[in-house]
XYZ file of C-alpha atoms in Angstrom:
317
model
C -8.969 11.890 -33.101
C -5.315 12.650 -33.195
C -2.523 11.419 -30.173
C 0.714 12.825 -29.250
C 3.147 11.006 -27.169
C 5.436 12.559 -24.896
C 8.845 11.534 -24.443
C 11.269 12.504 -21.786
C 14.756 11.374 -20.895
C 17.563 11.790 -18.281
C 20.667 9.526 -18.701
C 18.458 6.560 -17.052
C 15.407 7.919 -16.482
C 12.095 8.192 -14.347
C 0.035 5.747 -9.491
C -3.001 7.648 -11.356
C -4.515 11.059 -12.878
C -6.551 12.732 -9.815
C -9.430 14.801 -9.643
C -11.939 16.203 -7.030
C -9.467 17.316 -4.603
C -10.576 18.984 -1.262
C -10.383 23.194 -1.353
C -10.398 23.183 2.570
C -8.039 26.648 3.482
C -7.718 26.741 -0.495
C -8.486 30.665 -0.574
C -5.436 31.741 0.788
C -3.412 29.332 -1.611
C -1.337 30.110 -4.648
C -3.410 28.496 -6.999
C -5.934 31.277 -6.352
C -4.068 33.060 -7.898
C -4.655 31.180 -11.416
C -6.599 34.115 -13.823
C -5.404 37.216 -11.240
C -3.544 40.091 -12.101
C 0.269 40.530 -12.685
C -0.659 43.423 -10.551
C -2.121 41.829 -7.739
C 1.241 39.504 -7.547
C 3.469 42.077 -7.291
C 1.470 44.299 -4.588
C 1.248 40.908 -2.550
C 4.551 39.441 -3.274
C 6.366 42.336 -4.179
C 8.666 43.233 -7.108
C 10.224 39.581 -8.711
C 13.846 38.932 -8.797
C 13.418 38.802 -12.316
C 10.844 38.995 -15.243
C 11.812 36.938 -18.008
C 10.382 34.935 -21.160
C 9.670 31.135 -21.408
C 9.109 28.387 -24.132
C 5.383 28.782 -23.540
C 4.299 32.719 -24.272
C 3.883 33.412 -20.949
C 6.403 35.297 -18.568
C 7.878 34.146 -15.336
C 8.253 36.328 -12.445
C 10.644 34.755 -10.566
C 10.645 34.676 -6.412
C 14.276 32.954 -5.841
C 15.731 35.069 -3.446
C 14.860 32.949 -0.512
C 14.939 29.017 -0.598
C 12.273 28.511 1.616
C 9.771 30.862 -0.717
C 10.765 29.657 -4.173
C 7.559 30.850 -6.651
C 7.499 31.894 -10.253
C 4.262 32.908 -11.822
C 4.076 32.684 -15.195
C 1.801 35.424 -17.019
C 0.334 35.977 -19.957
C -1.506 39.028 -21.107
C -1.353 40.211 -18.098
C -3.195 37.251 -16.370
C -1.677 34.712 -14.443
C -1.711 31.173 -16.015
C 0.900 28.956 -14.322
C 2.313 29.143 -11.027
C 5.402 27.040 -9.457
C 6.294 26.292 -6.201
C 9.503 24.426 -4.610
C 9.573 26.692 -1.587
C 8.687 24.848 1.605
C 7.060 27.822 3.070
C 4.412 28.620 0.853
C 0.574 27.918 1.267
C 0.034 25.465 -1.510
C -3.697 24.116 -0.566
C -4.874 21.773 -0.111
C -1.279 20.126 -0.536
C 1.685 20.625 2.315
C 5.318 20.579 0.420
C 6.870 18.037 2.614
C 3.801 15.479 2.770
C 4.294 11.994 1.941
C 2.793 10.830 -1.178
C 0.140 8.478 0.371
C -0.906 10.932 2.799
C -1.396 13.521 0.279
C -3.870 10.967 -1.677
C -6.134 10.761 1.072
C -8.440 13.334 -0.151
C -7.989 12.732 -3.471
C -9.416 10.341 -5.679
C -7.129 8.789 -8.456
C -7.671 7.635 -11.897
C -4.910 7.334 -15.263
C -6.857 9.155 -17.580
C -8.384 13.025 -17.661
C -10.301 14.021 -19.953
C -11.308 18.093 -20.629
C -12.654 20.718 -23.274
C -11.724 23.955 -24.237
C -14.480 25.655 -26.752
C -15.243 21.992 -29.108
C -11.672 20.941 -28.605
C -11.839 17.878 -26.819
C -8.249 16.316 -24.774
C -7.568 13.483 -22.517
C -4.175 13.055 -20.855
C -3.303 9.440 -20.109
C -0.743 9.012 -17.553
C 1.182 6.090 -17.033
C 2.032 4.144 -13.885
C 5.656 6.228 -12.800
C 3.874 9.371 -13.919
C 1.032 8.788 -11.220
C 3.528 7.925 -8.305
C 6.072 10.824 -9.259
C 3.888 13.906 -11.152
C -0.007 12.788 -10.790
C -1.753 15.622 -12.226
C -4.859 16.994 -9.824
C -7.873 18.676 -10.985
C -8.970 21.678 -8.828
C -11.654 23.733 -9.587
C -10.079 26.690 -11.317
C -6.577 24.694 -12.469
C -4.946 21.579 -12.538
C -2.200 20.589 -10.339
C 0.771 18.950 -11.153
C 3.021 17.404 -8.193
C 6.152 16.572 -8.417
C 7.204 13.811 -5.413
C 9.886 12.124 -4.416
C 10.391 8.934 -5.700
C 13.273 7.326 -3.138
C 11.281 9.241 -0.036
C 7.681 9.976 -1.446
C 7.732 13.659 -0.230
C 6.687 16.199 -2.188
C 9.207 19.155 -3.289
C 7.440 21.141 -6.101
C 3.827 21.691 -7.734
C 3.122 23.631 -10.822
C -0.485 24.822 -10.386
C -1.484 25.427 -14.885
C -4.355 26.653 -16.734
C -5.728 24.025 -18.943
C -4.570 25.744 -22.152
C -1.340 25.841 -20.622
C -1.583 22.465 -19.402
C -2.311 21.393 -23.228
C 0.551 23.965 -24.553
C 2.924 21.488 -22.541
C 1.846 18.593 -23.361
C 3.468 16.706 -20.560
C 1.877 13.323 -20.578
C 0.658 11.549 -23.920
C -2.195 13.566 -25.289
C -5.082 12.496 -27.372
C -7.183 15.174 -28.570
C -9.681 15.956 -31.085
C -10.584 19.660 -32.704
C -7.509 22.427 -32.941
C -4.166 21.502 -30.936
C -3.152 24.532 -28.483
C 0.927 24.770 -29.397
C 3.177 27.901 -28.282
C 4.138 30.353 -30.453
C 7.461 28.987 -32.005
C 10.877 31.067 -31.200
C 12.869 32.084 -33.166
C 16.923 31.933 -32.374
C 17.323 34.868 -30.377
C 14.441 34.045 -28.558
C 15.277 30.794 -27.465
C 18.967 31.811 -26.500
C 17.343 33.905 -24.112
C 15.052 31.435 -22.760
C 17.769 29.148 -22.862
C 19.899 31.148 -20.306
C 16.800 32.004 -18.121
C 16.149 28.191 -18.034
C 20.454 27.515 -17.053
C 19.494 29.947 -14.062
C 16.842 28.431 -12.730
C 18.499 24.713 -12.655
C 20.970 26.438 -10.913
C 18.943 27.840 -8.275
C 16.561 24.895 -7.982
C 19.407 22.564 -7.426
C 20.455 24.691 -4.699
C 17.356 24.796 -3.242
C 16.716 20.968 -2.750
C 20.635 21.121 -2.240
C 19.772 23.083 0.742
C 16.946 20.973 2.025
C 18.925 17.909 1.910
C 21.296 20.043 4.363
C 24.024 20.512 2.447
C 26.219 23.080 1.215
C 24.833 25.213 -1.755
C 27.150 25.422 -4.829
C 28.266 28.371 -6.652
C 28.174 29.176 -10.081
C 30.858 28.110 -12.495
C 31.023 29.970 -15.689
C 33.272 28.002 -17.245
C 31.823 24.580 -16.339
C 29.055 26.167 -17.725
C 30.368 26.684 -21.598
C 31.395 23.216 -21.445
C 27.534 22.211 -19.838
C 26.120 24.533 -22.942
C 28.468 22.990 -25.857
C 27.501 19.240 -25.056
C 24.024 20.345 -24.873
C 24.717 21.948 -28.377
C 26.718 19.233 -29.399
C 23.908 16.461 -28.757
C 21.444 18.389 -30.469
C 23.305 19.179 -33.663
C 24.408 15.424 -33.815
C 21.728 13.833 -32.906
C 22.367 11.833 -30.105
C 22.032 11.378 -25.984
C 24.892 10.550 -24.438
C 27.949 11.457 -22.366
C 30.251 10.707 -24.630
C 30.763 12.762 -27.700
C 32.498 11.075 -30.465
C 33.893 14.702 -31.480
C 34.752 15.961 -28.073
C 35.131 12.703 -26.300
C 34.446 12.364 -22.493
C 33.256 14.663 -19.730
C 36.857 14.749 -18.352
C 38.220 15.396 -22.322
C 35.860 18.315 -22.568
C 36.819 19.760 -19.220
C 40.537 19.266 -19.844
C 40.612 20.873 -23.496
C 38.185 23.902 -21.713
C 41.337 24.018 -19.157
C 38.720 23.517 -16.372
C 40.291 22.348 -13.389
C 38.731 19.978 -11.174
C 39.673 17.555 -8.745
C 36.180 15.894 -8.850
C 33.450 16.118 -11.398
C 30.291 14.936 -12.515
C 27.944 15.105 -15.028
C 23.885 14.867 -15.723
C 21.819 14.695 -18.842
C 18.118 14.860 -20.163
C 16.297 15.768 -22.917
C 12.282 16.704 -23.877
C 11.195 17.463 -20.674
C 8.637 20.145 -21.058
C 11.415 22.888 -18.925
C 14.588 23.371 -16.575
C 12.059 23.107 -13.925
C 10.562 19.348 -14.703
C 14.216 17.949 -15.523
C 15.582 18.370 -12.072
C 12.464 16.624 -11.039
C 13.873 13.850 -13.662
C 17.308 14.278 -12.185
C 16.415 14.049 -8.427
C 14.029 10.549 -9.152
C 17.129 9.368 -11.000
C 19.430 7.300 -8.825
C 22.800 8.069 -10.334
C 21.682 11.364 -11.018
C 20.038 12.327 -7.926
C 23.617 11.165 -6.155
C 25.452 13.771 -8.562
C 22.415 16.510 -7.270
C 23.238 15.972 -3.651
C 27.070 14.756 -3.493
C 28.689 16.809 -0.463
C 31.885 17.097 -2.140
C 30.995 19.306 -5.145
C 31.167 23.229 -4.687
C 30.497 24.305 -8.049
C 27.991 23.736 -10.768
C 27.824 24.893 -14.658
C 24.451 24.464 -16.485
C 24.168 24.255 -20.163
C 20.229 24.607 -22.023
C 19.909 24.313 -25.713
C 16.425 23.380 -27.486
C 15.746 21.217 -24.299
C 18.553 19.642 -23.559
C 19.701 20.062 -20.279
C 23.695 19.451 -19.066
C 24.677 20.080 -15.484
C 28.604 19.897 -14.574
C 29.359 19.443 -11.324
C 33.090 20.420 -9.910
C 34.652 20.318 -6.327
């Protein structure tokens, strides 16, 4: 029996596992779509914004072009194994995005522990009390769910519907397993770089998103802000450390300044080894100090730096 423990930070960071959900209307959800065809996405959703690689072998297709319908599904093989969803106006069944946390338990029942097996290999996820009340983890019966809530207003904004070898490839509770481990194929530089940027994009558009929902003005993209985002992200990595201040590039106003950035206001969010982009803003947004950089009305710009999952935003009115 071997255990893996996973950790995940923002600057200062984030009830039980859940099974047996209802289907009721589940047909017509998303999740459904869990083992389909890449070609039966695009000839019901169309041709994606974008097709593009992530840290897990599977491809996204990205659906960002309107707020309200915000989907990527991730294939692999030409199968569909994850699918995520912050629009509000998409049938996620048996969940409503918007729904308050207890009301969405109602129908569900809840426990800290799941346990599953793939061929012999045996895992159990063990979730801890924050992870149950802000990404409980629901098992349908041809995926598992994971929903992301709200922690200051218990709604829920996002749900990433995952294959259980992709649930296991993530790893995003502590695991204890026993057999073979399911990992992702490891990238190499240019791979990652690429990922990297995909993942910078959709921060970017995810923070506009819940941005938007919060009814405020959605910010546009700074490229400059951005190399400065992408260096500290470097920079933390390469020195091993977690912090806003760099002891070789000094402050968040010092990097900006020496970048010739200009600003009148600015701000500046962290996190590191969450499993993607995706689950970090999720980090951010449960995050008081954070979540007040996410949704300040003042800023109108934003730079996002991504390097071996680390995760800088800049924010700039």
């Amino acid at each position: 029996m071997s255990s893996l423990k996973h950790y995940q930070r923002v600057e200062d960071v984030n009830m039980p596992m859940i099974e047996n959900a209802s289907t009721k209307n589940v047909k017509y959800s998303v999740s459904q779509y869990i083992g389909k065809s890449e070609q039966e996405i695009i000839k019901n959703f169309g041709k994606p914004s974008r097709k593009v690689p992530s840290q897990y072998d599977y491809d996204w297709l990205v659906y960002d072009s309107n707020a309200s319908k915000y989907t990527q599904f991730g294939v692999l093989n030409g199968k569909v194994v994850t699918v995520f969803v912050a629009g509000n106006d998409v049938d996620i069944s048996p969940f409503i995005m918007g729904s308050h946390y207890e009301e969405t338990m109602d129908n569900v029942t809840v426990h800290d522990k799941v346990s599953f097996s793939i061929l012999n290999n045996q895992y159990t996820f063990k979730l801890t009390p924050s992870d149950l009340h802000e990404r409980p983890l629901v098992s349908l019966s041809n995926c598992f769910a994971q929903l992301y809530f709200d922690r200051f207003t218990g709604s829920l904004l996002g749900i990433r519907y995952l294959s259980p070898e992709t649930l296991v490839k993530q790893k995003p509770y502590e695991l204890i397993y026993s057999g073979n481990l399911i990992n992702a194929k490891k990238l190499n530089t240019l791979q990652e770089a690429i990922v990297d940027r995909e993942e910078e994009k959709m921060i970017f558009n995810l923070t506009n998103v819940y941005r938007k929902r919060m009814n405020l003005s959605t910010l546009k993209w700074n490229s400059e802000a951005a190399k400065v985002a992408l260096g500290h992200s470097k920079d933390m990595v390469q020195n091993k450390y977690f912090d806003h201040y760099s002891n070789l590039y000094g402050s968040l106003s010092d990097r900006l300044n020496d970048a010739n950035v200009p600003y009148r206001l600015a701000g500046e969010n962290i996190s590191a080894n969450y499993v993607d982009g995706i689950a970090s803003v999720y980090g951010w947004i449960n995050s008081k100090g954070h979540r007040e950089n996410m949704y300040k009305k003042e800023y109108s710009t934003l730079g996002v730096g991504a390097f071996n999952k680390y995760y800088t935003q800049n924010f700039i009115k």
